mmCIF file of N, CA, C and O in Angstrom:
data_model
loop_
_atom_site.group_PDB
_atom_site.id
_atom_site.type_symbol
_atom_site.label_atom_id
_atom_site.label_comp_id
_atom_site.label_asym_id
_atom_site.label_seq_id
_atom_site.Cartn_x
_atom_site.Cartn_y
_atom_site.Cartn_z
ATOM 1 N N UNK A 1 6.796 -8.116 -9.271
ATOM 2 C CA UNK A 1 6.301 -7.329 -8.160
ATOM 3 C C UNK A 1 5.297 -8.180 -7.400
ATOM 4 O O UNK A 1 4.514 -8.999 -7.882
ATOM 5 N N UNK A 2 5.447 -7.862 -6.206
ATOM 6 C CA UNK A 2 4.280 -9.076 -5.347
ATOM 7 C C UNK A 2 4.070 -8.110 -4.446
ATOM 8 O O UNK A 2 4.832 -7.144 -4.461
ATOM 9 N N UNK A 3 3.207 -8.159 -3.670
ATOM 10 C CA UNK A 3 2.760 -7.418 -2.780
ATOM 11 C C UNK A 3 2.140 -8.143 -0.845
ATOM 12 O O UNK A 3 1.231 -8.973 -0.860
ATOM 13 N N UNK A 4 2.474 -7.902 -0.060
ATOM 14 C CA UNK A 4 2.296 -9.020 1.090
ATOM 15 C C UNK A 4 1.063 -8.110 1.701
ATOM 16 O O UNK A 4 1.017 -6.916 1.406
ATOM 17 N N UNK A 5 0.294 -8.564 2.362
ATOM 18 C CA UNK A 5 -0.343 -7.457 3.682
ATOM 19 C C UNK A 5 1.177 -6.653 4.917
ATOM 20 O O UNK A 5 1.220 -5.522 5.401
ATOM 21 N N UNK A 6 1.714 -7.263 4.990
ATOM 22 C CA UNK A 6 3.204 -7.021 5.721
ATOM 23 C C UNK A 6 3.690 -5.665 4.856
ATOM 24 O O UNK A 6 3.763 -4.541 5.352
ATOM 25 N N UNK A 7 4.023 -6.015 3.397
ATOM 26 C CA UNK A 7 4.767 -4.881 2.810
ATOM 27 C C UNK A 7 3.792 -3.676 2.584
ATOM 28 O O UNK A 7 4.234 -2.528 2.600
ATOM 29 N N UNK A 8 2.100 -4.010 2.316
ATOM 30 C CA UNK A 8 1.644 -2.977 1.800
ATOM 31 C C UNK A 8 1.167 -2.143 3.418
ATOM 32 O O UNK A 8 0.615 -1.043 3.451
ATOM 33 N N UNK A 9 1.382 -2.627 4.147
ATOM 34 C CA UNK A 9 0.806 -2.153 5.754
ATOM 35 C C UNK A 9 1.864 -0.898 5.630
ATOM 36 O O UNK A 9 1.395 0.230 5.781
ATOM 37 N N UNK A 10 2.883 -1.002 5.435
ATOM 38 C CA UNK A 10 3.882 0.290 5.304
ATOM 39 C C UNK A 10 3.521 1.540 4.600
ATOM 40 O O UNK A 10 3.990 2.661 4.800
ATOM 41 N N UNK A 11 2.574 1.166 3.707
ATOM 42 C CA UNK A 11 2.097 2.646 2.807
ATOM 43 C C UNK A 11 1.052 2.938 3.566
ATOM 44 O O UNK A 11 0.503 3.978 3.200
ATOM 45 N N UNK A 12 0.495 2.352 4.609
ATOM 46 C CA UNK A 12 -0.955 3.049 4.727
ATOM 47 C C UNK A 12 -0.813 4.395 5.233
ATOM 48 O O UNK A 12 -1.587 5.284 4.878
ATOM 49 N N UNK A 13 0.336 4.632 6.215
ATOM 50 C CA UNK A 13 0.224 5.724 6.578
ATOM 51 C C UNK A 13 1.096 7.003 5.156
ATOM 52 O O UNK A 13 1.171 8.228 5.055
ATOM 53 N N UNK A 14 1.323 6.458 4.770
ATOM 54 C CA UNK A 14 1.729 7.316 3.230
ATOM 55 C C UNK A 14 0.715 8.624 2.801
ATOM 56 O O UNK A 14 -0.485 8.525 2.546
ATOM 57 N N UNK A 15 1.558 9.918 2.793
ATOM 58 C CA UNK A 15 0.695 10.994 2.429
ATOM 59 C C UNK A 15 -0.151 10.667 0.840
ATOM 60 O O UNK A 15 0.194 11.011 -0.291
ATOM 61 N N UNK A 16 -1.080 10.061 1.186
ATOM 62 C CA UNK A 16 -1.864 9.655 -0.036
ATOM 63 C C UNK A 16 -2.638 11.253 -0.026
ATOM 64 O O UNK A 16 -2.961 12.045 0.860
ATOM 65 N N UNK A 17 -2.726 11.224 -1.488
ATOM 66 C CA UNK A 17 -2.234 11.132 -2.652
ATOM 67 C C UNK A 17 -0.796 11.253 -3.122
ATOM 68 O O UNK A 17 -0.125 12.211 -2.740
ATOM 69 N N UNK A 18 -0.411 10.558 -3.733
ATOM 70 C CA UNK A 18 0.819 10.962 -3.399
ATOM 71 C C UNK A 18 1.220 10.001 -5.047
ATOM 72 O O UNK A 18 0.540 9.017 -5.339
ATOM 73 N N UNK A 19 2.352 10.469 -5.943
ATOM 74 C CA UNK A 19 2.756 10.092 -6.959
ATOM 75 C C UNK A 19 4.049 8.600 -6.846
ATOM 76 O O UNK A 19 4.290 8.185 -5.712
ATOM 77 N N UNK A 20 4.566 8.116 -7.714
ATOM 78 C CA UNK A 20 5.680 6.901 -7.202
ATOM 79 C C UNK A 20 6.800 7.677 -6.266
ATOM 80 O O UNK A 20 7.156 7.386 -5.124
ATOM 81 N N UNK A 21 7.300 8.903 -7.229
ATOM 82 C CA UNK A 21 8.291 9.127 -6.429
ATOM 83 C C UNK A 21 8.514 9.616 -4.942
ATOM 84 O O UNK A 21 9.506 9.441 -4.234
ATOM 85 N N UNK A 22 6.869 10.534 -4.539
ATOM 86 C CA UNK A 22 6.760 10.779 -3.226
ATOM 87 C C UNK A 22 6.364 9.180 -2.507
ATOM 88 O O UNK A 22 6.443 9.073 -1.284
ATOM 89 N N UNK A 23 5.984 8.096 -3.273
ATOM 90 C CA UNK A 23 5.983 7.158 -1.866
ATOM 91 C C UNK A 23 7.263 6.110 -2.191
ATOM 92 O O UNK A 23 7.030 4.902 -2.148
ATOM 93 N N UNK A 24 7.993 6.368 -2.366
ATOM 94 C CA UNK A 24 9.460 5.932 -2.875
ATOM 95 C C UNK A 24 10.322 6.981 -1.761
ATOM 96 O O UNK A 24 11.354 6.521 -1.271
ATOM 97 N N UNK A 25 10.033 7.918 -1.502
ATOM 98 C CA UNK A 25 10.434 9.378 -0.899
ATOM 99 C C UNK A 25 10.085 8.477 0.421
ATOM 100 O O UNK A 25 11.000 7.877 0.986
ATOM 101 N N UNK A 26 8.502 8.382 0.984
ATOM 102 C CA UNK A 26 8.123 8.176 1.717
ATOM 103 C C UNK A 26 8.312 6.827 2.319
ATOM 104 O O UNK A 26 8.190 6.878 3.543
ATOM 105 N N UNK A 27 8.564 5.666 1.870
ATOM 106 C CA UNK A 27 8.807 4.552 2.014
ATOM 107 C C UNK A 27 10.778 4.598 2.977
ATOM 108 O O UNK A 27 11.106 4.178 4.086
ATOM 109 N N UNK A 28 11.585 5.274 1.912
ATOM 110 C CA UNK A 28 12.894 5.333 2.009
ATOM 111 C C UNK A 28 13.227 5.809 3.755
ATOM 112 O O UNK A 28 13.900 5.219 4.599
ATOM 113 N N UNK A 29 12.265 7.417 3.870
ATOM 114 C CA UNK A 29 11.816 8.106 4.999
ATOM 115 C C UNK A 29 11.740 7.245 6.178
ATOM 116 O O UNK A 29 12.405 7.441 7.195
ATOM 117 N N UNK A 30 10.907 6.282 6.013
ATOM 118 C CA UNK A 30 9.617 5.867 7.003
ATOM 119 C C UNK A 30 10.355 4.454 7.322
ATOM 120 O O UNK A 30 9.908 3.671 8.160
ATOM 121 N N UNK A 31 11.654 4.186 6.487
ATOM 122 C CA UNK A 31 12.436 2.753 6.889
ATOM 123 C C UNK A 31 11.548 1.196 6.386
ATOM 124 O O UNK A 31 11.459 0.034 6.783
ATOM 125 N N UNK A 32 11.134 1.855 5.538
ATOM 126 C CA UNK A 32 10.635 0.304 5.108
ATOM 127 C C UNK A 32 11.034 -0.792 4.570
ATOM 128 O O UNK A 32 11.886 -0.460 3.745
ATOM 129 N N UNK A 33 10.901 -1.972 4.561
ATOM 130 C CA UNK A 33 11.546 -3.058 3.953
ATOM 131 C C UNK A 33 12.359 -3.009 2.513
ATOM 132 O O UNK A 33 11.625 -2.686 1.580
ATOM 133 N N UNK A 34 13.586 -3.241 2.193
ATOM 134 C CA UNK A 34 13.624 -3.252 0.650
ATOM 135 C C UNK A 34 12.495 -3.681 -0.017
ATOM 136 O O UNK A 34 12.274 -2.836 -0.885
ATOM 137 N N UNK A 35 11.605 -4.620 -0.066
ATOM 138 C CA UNK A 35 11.013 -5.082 -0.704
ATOM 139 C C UNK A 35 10.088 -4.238 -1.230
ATOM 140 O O UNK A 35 9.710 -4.443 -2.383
ATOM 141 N N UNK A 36 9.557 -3.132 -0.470
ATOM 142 C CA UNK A 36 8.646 -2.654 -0.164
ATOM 143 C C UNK A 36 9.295 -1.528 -1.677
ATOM 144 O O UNK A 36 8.577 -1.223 -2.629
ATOM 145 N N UNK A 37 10.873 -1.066 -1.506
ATOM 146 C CA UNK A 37 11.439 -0.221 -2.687
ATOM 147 C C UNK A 37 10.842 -0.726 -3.786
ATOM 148 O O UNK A 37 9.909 -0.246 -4.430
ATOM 149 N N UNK A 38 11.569 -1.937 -3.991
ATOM 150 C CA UNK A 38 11.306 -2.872 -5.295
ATOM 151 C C UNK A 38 10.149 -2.992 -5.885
ATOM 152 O O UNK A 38 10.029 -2.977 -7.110
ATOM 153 N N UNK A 39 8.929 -3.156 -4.851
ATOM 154 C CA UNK A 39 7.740 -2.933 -5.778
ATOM 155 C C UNK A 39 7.077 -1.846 -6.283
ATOM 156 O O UNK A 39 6.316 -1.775 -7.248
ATOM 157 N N UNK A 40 7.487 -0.936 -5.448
ATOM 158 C CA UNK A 40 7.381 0.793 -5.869
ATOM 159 C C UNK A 40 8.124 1.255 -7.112
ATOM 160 O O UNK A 40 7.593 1.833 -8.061
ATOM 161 N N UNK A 41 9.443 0.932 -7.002
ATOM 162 C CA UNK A 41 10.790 0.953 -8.492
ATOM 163 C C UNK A 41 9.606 0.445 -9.615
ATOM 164 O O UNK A 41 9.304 1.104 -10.610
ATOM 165 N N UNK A 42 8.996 -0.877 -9.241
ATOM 166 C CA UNK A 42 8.663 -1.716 -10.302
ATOM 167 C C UNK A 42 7.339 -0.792 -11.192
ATOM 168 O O UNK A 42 7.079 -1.092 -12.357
ATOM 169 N N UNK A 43 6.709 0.152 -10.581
ATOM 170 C CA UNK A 43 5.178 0.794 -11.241
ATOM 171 C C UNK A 43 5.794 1.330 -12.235
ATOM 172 O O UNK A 43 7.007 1.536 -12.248
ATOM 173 N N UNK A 44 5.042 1.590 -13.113
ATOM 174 C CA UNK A 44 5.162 1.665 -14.592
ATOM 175 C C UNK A 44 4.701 3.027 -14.352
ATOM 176 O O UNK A 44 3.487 3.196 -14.239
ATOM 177 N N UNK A 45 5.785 4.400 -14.223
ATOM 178 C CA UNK A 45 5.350 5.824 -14.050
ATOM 179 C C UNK A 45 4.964 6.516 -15.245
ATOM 180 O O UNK A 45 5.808 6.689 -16.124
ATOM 181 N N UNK A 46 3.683 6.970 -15.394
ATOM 182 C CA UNK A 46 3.269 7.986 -16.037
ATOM 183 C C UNK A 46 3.005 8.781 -15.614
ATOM 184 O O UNK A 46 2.292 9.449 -16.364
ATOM 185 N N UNK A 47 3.236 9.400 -14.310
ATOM 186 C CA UNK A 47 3.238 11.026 -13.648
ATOM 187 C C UNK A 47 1.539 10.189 -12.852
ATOM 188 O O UNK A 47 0.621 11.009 -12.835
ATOM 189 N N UNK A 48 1.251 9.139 -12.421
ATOM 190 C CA UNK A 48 -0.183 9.168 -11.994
ATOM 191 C C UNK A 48 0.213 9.356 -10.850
ATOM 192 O O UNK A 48 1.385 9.268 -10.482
ATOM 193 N N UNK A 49 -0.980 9.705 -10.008
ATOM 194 C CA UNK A 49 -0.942 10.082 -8.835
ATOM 195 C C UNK A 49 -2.620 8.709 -8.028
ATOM 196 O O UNK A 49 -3.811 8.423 -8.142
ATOM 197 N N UNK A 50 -1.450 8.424 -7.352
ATOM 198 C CA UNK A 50 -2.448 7.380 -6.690
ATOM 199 C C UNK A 50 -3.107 7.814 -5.113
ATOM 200 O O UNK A 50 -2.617 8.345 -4.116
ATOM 201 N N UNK A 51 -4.301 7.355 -5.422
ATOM 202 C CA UNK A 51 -5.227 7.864 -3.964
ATOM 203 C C UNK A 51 -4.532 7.094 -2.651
ATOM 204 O O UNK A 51 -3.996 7.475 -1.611
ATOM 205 N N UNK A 52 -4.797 5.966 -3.190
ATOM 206 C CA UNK A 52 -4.658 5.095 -1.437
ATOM 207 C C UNK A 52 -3.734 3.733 -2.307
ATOM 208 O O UNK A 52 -3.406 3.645 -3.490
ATOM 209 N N UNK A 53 -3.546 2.927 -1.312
ATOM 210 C CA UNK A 53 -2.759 1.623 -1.329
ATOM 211 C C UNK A 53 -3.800 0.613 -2.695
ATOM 212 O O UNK A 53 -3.284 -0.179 -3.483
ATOM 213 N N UNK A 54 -4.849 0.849 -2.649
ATOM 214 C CA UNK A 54 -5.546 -0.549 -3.962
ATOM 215 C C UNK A 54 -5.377 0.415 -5.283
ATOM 216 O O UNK A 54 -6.226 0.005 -6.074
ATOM 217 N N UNK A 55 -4.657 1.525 -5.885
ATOM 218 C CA UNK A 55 -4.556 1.939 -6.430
ATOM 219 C C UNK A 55 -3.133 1.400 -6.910
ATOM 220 O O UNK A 55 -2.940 1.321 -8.123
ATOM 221 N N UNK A 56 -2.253 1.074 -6.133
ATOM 222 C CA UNK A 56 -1.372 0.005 -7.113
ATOM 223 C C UNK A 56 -1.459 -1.271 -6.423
ATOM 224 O O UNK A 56 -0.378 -1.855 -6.492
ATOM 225 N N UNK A 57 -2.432 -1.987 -5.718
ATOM 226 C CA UNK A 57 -2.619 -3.207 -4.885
ATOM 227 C C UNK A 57 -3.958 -2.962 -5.061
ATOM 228 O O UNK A 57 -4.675 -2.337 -4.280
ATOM 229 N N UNK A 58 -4.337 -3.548 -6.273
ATOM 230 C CA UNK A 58 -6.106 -3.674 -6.258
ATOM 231 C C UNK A 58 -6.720 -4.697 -5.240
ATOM 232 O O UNK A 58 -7.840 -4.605 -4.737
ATOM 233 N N UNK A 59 -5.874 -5.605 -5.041
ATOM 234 C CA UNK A 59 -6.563 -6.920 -3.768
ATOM 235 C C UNK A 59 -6.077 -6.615 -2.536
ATOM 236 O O UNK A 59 -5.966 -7.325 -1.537
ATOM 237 N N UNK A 60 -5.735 -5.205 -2.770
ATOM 238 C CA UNK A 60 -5.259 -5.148 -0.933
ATOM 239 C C UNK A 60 -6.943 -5.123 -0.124
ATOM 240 O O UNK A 60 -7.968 -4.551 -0.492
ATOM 241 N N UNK A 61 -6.689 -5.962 1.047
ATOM 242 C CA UNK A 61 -7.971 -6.402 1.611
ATOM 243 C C UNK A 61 -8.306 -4.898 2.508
ATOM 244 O O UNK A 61 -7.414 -4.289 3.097
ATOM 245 N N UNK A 62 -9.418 -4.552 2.486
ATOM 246 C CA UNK A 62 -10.256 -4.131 3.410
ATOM 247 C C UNK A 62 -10.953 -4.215 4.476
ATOM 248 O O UNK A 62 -10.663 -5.317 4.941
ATOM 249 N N UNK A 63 -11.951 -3.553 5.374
ATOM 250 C CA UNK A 63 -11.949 -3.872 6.548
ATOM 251 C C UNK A 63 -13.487 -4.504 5.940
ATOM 252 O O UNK A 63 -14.104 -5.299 6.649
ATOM 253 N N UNK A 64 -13.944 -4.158 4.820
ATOM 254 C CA UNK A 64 -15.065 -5.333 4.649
ATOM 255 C C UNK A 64 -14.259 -6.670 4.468
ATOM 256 O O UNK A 64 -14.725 -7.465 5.284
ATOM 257 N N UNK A 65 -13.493 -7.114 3.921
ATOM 258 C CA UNK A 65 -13.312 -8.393 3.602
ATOM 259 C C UNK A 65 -12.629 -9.053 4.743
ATOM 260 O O UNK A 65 -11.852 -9.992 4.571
ATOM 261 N N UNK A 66 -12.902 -8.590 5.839
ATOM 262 C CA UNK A 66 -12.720 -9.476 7.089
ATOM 263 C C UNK A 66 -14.406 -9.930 7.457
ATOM 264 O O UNK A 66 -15.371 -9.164 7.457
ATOM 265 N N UNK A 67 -14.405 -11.403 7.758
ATOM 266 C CA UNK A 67 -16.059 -11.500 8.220
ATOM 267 C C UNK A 67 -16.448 -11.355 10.411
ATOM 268 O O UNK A 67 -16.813 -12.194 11.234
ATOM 269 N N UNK A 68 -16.054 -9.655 10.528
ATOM 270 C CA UNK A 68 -15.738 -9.506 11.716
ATOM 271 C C UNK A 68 -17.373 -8.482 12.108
ATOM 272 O O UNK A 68 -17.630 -7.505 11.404
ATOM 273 N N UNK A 69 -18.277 -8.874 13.222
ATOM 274 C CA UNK A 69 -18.972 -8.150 13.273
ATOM 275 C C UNK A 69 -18.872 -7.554 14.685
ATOM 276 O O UNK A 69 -18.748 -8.248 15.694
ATOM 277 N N UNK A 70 -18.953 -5.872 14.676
ATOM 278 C CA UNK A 70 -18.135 -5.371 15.703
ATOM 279 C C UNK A 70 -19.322 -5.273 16.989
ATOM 280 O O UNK A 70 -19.048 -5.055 18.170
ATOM 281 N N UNK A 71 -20.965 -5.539 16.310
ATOM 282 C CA UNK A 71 -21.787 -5.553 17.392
ATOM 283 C C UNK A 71 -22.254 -6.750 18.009
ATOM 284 O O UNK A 71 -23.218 -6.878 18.763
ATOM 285 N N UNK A 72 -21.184 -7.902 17.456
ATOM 286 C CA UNK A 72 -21.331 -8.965 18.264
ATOM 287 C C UNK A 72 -20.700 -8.938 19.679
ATOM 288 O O UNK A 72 -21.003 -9.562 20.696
ATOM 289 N N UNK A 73 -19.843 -8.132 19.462
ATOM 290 C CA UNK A 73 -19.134 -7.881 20.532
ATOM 291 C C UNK A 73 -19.020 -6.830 21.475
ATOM 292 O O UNK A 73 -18.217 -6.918 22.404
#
């Protein structure tokens, strides 16, 4: 399983909370990349229910880990 900023950009709008099979549901829905199936297929289901995208993409980046300051501008 690998995860891109490209593939995980597809879940953001995902009814989070939401379990594998609703964003497997939601992914299929919403036309997303195979790839995007494959790493969803790949979670190891125990009925969890995940909040947001770093809940199975712990290094998915945030809007802190850009070094962007918005009152410079």
């Amino acid at each position: 399983m690998y995860w891109t900023l490209e593939l995980a950009s597809k879940l953001e709008d995902a009814p989070w909370p939401a379990t594998k099979e609703e964003l497997i549901d939601y992914a299929i829905r919403s036309g997303a990349p195979l790839e995007v199936l494959e790493n969803l297929q790949e979670i190891e289901d125990e009925g969890d229910v995940y909040d947001d995208i770093e809940d199975i993409w712990p290094d998915y980046p945030t809007k802190e880990d850009f070094l962007f300051d918005e009152e410079e501008y």
